[in-house]
Coordinates of C-alpha atoms in Angstrom, one line a residue:
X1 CA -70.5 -47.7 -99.4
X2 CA -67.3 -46.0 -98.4
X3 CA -66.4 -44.1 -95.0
X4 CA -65.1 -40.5 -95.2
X5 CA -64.5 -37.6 -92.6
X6 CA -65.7 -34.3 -92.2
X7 CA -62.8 -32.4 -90.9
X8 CA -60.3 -33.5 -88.7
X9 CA -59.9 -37.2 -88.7
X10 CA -61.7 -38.0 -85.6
X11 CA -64.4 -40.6 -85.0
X12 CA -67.0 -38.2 -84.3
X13 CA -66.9 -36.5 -87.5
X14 CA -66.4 -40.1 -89.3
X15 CA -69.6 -40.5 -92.3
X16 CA -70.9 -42.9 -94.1
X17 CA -71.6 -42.2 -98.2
X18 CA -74.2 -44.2 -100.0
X19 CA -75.6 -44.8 -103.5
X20 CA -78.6 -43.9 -104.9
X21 CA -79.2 -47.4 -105.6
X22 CA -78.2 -49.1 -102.1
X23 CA -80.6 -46.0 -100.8
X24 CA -83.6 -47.2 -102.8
X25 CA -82.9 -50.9 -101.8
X26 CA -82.1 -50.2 -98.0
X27 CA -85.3 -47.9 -97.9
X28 CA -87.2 -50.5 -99.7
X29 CA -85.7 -53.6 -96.6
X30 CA -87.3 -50.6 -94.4
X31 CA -90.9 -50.2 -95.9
X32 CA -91.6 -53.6 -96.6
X33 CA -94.2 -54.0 -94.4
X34 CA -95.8 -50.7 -95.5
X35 CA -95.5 -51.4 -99.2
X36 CA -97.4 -55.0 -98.3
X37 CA -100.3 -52.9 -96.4
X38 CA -101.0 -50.4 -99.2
X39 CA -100.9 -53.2 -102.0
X40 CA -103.7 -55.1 -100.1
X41 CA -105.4 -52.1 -99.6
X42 CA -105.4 -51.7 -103.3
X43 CA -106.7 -55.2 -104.1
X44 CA -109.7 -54.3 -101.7
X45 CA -110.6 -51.0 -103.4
X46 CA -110.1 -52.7 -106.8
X47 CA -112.6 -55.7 -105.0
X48 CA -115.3 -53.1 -103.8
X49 CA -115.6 -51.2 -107.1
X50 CA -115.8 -54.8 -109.1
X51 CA -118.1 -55.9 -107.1
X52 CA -120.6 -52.6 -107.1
X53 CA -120.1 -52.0 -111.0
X54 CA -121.4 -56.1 -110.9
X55 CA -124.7 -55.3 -108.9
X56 CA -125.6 -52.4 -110.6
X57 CA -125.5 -54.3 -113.8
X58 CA -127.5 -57.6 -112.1
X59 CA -129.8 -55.2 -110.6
X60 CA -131.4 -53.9 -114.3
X61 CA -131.7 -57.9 -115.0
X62 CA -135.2 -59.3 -114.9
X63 CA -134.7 -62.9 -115.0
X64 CA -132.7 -62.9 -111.7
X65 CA -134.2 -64.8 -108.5
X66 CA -132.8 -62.2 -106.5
X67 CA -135.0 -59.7 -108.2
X68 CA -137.8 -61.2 -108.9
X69 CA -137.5 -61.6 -104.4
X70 CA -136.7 -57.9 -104.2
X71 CA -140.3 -57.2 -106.1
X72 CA -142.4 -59.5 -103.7
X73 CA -140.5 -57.9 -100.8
X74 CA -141.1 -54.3 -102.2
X75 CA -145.1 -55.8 -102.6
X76 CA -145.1 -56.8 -99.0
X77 CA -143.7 -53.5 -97.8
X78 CA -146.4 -51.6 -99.9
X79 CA -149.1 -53.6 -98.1
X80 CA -148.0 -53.3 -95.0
X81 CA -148.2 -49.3 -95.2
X82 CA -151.7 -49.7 -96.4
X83 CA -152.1 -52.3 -93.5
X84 CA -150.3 -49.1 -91.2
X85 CA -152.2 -46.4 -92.8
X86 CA -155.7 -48.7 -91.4
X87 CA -154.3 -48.9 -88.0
X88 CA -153.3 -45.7 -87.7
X89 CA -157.1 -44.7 -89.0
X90 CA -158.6 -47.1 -86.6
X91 CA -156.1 -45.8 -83.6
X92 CA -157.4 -42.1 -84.2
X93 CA -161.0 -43.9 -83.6
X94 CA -159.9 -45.5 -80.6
X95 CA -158.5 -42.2 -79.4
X96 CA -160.8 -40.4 -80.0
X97 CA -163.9 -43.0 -78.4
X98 CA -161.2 -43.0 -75.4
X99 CA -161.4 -39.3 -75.5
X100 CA -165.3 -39.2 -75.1
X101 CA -165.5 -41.8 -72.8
X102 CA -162.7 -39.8 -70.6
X103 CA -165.0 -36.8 -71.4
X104 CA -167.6 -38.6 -69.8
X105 CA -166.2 -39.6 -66.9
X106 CA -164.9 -36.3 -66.4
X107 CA -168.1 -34.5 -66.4
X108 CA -169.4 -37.7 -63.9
X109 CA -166.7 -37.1 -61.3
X110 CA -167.7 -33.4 -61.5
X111 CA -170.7 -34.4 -61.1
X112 CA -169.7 -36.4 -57.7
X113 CA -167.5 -33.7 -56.5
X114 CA -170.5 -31.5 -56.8
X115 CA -172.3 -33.6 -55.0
X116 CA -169.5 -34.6 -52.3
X117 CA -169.3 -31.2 -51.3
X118 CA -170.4 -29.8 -47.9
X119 CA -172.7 -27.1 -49.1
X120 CA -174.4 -30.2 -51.7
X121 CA -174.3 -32.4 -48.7
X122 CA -176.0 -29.6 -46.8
X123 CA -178.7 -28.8 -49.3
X124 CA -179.5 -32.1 -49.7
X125 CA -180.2 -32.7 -46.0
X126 CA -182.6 -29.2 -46.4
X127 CA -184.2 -31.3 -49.6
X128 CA -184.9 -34.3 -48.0
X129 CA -186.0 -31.7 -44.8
X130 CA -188.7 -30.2 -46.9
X131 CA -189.5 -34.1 -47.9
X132 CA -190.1 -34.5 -44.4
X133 CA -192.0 -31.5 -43.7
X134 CA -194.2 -32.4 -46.3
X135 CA -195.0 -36.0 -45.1
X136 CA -195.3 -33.7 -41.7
X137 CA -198.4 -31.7 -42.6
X138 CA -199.7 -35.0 -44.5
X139 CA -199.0 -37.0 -41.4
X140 CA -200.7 -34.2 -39.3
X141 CA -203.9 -34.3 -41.0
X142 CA -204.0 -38.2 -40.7
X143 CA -203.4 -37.9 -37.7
X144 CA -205.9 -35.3 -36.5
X145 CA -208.6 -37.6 -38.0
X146 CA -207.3 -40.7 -36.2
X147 CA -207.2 -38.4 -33.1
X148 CA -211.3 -37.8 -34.0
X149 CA -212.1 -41.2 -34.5
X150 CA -209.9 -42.6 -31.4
X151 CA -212.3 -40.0 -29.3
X152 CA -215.5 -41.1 -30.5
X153 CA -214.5 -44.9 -30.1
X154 CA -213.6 -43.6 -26.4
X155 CA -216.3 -41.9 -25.5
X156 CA -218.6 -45.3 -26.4
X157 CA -216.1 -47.3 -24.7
X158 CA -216.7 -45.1 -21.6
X159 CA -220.2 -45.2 -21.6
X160 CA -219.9 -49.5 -22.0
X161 CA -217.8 -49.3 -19.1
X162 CA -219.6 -46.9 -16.7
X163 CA -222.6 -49.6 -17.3
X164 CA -220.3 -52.5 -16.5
X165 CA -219.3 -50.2 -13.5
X166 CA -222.8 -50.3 -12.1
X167 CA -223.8 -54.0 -12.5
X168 CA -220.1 -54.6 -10.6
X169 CA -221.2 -52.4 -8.2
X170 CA -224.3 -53.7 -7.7
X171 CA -223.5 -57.5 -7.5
X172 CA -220.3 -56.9 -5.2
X173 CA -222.9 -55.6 -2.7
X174 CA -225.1 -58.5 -2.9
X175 CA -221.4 -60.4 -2.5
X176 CA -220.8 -58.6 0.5
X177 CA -223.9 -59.0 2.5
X178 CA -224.1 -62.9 1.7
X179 CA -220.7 -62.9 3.1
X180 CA -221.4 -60.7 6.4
X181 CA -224.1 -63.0 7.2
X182 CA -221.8 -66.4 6.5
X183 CA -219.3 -64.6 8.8
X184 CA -221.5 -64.0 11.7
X185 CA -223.1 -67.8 11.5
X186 CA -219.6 -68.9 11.7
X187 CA -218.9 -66.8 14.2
X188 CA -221.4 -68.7 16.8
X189 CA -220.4 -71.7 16.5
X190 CA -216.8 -71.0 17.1
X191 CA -218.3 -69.3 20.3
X192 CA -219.5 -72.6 21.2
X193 CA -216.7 -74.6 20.6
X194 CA -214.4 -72.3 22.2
X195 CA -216.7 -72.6 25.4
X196 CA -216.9 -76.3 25.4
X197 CA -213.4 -76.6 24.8
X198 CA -212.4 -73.7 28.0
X199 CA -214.1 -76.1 30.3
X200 CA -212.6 -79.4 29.0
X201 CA -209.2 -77.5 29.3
X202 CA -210.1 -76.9 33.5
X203 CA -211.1 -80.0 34.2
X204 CA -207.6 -81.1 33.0
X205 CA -205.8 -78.4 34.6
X206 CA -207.5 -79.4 38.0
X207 CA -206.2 -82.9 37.7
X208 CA -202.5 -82.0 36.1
X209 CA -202.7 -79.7 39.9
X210 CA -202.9 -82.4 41.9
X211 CA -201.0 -84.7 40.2
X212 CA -198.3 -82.2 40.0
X213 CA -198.8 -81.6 44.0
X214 CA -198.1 -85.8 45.0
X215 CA -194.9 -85.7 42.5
X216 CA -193.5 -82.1 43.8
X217 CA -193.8 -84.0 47.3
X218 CA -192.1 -86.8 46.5
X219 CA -189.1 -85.0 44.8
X220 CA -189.1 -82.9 48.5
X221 CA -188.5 -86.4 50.3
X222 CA -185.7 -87.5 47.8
X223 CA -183.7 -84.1 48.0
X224 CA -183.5 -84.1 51.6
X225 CA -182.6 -87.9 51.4
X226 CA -179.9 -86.4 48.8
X227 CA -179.1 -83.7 51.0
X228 CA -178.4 -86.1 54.5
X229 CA -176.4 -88.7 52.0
X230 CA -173.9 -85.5 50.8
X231 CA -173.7 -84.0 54.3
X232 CA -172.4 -87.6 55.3
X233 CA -170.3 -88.2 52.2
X234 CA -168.8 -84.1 52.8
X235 CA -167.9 -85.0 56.6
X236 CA -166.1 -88.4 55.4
X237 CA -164.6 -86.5 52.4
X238 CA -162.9 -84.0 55.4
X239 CA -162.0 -86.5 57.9
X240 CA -159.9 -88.5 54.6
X241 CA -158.4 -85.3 53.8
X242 CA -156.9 -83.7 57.1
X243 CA -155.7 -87.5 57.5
X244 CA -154.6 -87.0 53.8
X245 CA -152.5 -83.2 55.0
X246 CA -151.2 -85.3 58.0
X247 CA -149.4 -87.7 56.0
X248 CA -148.2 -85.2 54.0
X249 CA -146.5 -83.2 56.4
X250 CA -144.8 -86.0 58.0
X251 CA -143.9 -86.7 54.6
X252 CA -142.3 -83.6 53.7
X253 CA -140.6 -83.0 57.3
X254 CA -138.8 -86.4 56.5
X255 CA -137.9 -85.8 52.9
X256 CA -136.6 -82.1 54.0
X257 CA -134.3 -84.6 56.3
X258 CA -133.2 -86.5 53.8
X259 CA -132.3 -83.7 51.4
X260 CA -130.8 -81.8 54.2
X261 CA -128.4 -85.1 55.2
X262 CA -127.7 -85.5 51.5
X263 CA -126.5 -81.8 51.2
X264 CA -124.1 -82.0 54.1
X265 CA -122.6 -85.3 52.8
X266 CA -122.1 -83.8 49.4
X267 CA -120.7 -80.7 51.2
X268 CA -118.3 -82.9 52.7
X269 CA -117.4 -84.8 50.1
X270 CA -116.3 -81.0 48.2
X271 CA -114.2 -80.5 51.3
X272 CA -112.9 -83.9 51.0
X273 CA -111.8 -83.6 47.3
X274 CA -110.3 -80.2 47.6
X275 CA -108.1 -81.3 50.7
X276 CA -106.6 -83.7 48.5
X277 CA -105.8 -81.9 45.4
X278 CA -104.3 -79.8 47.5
X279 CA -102.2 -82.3 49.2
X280 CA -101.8 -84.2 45.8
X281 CA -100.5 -80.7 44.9
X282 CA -97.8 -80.0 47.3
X283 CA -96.6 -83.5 46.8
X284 CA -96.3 -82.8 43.1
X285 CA -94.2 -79.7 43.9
X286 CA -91.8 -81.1 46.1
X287 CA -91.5 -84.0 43.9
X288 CA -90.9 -82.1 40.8
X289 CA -88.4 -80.0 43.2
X290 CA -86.5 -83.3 44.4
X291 CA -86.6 -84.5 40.8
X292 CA -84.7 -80.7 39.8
X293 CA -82.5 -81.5 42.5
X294 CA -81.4 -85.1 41.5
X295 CA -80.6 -83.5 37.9
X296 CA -78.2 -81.3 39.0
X297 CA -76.6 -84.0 41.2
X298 CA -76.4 -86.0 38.2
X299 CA -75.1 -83.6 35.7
X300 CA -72.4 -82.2 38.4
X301 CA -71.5 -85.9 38.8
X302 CA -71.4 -86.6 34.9
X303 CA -69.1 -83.6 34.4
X304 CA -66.7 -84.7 37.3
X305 CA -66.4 -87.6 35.3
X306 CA -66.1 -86.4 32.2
X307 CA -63.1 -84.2 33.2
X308 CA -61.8 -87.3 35.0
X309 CA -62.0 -89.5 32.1
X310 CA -59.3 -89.9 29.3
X311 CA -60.1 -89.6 25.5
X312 CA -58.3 -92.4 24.8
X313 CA -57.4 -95.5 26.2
X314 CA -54.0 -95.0 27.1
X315 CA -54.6 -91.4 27.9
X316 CA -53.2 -88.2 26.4
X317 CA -49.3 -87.5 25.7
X318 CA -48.1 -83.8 25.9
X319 CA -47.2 -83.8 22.3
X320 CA -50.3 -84.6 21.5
X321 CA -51.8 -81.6 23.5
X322 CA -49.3 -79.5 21.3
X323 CA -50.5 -80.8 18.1
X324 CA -54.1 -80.3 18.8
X325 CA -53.4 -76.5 20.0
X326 CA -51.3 -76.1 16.9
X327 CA -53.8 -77.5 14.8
X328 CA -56.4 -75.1 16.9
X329 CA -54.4 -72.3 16.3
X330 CA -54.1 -73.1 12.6
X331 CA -58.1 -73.4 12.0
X332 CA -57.9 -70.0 13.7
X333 CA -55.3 -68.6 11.5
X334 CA -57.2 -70.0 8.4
X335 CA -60.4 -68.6 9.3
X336 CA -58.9 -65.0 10.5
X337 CA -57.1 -64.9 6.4
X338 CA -60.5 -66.1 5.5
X339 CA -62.1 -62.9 6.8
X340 CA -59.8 -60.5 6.0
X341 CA -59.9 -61.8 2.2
X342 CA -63.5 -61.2 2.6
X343 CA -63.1 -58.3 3.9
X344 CA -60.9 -56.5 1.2
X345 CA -63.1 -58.1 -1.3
X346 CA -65.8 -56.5 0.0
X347 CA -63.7 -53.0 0.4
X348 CA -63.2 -53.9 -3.2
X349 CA -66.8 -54.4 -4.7
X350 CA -67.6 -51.2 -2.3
X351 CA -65.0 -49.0 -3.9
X352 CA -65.9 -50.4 -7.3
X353 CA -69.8 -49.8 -6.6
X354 CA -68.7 -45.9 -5.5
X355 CA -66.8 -45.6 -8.5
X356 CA -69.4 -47.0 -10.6
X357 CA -71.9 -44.5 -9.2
X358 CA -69.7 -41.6 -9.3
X359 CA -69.8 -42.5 -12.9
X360 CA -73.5 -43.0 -12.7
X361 CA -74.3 -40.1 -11.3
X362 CA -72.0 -38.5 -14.0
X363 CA -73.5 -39.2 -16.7
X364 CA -77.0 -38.7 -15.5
X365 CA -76.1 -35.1 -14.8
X366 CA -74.5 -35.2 -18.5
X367 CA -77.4 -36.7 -19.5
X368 CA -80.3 -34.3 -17.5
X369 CA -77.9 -31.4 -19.0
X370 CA -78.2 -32.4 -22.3
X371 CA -82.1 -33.1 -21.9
X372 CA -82.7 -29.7 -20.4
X373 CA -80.7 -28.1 -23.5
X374 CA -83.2 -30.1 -26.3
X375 CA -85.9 -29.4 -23.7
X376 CA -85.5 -25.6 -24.5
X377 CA -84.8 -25.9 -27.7
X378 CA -87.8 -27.9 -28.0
X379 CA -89.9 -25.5 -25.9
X380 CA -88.5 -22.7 -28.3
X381 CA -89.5 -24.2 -31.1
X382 CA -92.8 -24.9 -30.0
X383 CA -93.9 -22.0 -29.0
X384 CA -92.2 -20.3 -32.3
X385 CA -94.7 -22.9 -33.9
X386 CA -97.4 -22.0 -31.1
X387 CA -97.5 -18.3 -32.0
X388 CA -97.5 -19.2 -36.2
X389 CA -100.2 -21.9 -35.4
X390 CA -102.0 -19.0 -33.5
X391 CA -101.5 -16.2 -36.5
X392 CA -102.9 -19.1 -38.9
X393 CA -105.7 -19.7 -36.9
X394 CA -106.7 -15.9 -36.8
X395 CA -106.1 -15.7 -40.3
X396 CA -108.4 -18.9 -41.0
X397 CA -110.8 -17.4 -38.6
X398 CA -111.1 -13.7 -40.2
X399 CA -111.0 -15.4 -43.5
X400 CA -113.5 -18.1 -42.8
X401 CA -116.5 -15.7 -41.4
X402 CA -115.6 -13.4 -44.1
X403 CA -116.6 -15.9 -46.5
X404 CA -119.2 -17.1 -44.1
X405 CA -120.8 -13.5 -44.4
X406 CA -120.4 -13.7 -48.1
X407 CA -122.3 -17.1 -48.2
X408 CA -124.6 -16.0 -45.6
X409 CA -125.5 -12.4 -47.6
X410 CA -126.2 -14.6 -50.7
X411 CA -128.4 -17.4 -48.8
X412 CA -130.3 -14.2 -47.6
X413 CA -130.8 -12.8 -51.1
X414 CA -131.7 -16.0 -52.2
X415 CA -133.9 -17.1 -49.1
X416 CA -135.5 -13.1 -49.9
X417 CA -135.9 -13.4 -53.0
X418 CA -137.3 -16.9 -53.1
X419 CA -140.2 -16.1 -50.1
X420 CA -140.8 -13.5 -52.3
X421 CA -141.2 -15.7 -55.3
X422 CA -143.5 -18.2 -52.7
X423 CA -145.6 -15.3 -51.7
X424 CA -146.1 -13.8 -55.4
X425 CA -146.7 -18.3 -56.0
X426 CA -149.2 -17.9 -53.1
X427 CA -151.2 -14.9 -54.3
X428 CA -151.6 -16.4 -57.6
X429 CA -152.6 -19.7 -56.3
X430 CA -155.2 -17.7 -53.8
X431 CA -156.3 -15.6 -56.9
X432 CA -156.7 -19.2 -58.4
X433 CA -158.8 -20.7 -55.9
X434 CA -161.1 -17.3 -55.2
X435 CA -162.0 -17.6 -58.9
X436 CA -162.5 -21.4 -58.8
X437 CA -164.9 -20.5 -55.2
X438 CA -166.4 -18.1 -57.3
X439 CA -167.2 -20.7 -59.7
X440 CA -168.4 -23.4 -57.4
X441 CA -170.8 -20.5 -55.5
X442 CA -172.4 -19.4 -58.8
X443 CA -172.7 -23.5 -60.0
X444 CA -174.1 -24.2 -56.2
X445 CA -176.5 -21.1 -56.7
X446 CA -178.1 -21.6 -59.5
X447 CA -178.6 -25.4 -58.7
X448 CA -180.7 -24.3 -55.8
X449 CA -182.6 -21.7 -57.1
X450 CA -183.8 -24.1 -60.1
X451 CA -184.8 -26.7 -57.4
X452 CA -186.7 -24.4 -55.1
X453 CA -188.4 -23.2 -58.4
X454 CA -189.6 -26.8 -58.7
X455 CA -190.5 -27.2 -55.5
X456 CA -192.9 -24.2 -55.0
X457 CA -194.1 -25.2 -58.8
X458 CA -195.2 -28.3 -56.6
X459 CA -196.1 -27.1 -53.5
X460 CA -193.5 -28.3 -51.6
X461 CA -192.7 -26.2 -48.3
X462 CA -189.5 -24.4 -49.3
X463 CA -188.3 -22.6 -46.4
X464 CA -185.6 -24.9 -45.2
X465 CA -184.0 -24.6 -48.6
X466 CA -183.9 -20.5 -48.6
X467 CA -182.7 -21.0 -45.0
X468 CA -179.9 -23.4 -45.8
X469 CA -178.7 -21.0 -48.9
X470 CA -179.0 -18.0 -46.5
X471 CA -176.5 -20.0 -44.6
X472 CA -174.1 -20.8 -47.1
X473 CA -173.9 -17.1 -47.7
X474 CA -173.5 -15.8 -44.7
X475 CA -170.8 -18.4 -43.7
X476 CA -169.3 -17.8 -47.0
X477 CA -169.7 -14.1 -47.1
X478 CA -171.2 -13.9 -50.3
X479 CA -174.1 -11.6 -51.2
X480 CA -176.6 -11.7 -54.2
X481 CA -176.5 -8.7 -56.6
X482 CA -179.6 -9.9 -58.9
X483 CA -178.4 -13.6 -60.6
X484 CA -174.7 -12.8 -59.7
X485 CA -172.9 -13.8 -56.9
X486 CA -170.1 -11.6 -55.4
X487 CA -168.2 -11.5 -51.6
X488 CA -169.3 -8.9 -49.3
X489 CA -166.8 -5.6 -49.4
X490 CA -165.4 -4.9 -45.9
X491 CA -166.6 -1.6 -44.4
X492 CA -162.8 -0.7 -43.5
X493 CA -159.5 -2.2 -44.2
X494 CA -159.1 -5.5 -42.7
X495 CA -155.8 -6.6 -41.0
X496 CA -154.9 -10.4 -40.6
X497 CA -151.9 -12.6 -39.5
X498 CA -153.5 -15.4 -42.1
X499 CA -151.0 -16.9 -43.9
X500 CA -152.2 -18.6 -47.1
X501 CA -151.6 -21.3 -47.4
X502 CA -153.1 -24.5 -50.1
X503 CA -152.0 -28.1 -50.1

């Protein structure tokens, strides 16, 4: 390797010269890893083609365990498509018997939807109505004869009775007169009693009378005794009471004495008792007055001698008076600095407080100046934003219900064109369902007239069956043109709000 340059000697145009052989080695440190890949990848292409040239020779070998298990497999895959073959064959059986018995039960549920419908149902009833009409007329001429033979019984049975009649007749006579004449004997001797026991009854009557007369005098005597004894008992009774009222007054004339006495003394006793809280009064007031007066006796004494008295024992010097006022005058002086100290202090704190809200004041006027400016600048830029805001909203609006009316024209076309498609769906479907009606009327015709066929083959009365298919007809607007059946064609055109509709 040796280092050159390409120009001027700089060490951006510095190179490097290699050999051919350093190359090959360098490039050979660089695709090691490659070189590695692509020699295993030749061992295992060398391995794979070994290895199927190998089984293509072993699988022409006879005498191999593999083959000779690759022969019963292929034998066991043979009979199992014969076995495949069968149960396919027998599936197609199955299918097929599946297919006739669905067949079957296809043609039975016809069969019951025939009969489960209304008009079957009806003609049924108009069957089993010609049944009854048919038991009718036999039950009419049974019972005709049983009317015959009822008579016939009842007219012997009234003759039987008319006789029983007359022999009642005749023995509740005889009854009757045995009766009246057991009556009238009874009556005679209750005569007889009734006398005898009328005159029994006034001979006791009689007696109860005079009895009755001695007893009703003898009560007369005891009243009048009863009647003396009261009078006498009423007289003593109102002697005892006006005593009784005299007592009574004298009793009340003394208590009204009494009770007159003990009101006056209570009076005076009032009189009494308020004469002396009064005086108790006054003396209270002109004690509590002499009291007032002693005070101020007292405290004009004590102040004499307090003005009189010394505050010391051996009395008070002149210099001493001096010192006290200059000591006086002193606290005085004191407190008066005191004050004024306060008082510039507080001139002070005042000034300093008015400075302070001078200041205050300044820069809230600074402040509300500088608000108001980003106030209006605010307010300018909103409503610059307002009046964009407002332009996009018209544009969103104008462009929004223009594509609303786009969207709206095409859910128009489509709802048009799809009720067009339901109404073209509906026709069809009605077309459908005439032609199945029209199949249903001819398979409900001819089933009736094959049964009232029978019938009158029979005898059977037939006339509620011809009036039952008359019905179905006319409800169904049909009309017979020889074995066809075909709806009745309106005289003129017909105009209905009907929709059709099928579920």
């Amino acid at each position: 390797m040796e280092i050159v340059y390409v120009g001027h000697r700089h060490p951006r145009n510095r190179a490097l010269l290699i050999s051919n052989k350093e190359w090959k080695r360098l490039g050979k440190i660089l695709t090691k890893k490659m070189d590695e890949e692509e020699a295993v990848e030749a061992s295992k292409r060398l391995k794979e083609m070994r290895r199927e040239t190998s089984k293509k020779m072993v699988d022409g070998w006879d005498n191999t365990e593999l083959n000779k298990t690759k022969k019963l497999l292929e034998q066991k895959r043979k009979a199992l498509s014969e076995l495949e073959t069968k149960r396919q064959q027998r599936d197609e059986e199955m299918k097929r018997e599946a297919l006739e018995a669905r067949n079957r039960i296809i043609e039975k549920a016809c069969k019951l939807k025939f009969e489960e419908r209304d008009s079957t149902k009806t003609f049924y009833r108009a069957l089993q109505h010609s049944e009854v009409f048919k038991e009718r007329a036999i039950q009419l001429k049974f019972n005709e004869a049983e009317r015959e033979k009822k008579m016939q019984k009842d007219l012997e049975t009234a003759q039987e009775q008319n006789k029983e009649v007359e022999r009642y007749k005749k023995h509740r006579e005889d009854e009757k007169q045995k009766n009246h004449e057991l009556k009238r004997s009874k009556a005679e001797m209750l005569l007889k009693e009734l006398k005898e026991r009328r005159d029994s009854r006034s001979d006791e009557q009689n007696a109860l009378l005079e009895s009755g007369k001695l007893e009703l005098r003898k009560i007369a005597e005891e009243i009048e005794e009863a009647q003396k004894k009261a009078a006498a008992e009423a007289r003593s009774a109102k002697e005892k009471l006006q005593k009784d009222i005299e007592d009574n007054h004298i009793m009340i004339a003394s208590e009204d004495d009494v009770r007159e006495s003990e009101e006056w003394e209570e009076d005076m006793v009032t009189t009494i008792m308020a004469e002396t809280k009064k005086t108790l009064a006054r003396a209270r007031r002109l004690k509590e007055i002499e009291l007032v007066e002693v005070k101020q006796l007292a405290l004009e004494e004590m102040r004499a001698r307090s003005a009189a008295w010394p505050s010391k024992q051996t009395g008070w010097a002149e210099s001493d008076v001096l010192d006290a006022v200059e000591a006086q005058e002193k606290r005085y002086q004191e407190g008066e600095s005191k004050k004024r100290e306060l008082a510039n202090k507080r001139i002070e704190h005042v000034e300093i407080g008015n400075r302070l809200w001078e200041e205050e004041i300044c820069r809230r006027r600074e402040r509300s100046a500088q608000n108001l400016r980003s106030e209006m600048h605010r307010r300018e830029r909103e409503k610059r934003l307002l009046t964009e805001f407002a332009d996009l909203r018209r544009r969103t609006r104008t462009d929004n219900a223009n594509r609303f009316r786009e969207q709206l024209e095409k859910q128009c076309n489509d709802k048009r064109i799809a009720l067009l498609a339901n109404r073209q769906a509906d026709i069809d479907r009605h077309s459908a369902f005439e032609r199945e009606w029209q199949k249903e009327d001819e398979e409900f015709i001819a089933y009736t007239k094959n049964v009232i066929e029978k019938k009158i083959s029979v005898g059977n009365p037939v006339v509620p069956l011809i009036k039952t298919v008359k019905d179905y007809l006319e409800k169904n607007n049909l009309c017979m043109n020889g074995d066809k059946v075909s709806k009745k064609i309106p005289k003129g055109p017909t105009y209905t709000s009907r929709i059709i509709r099928h579920i």
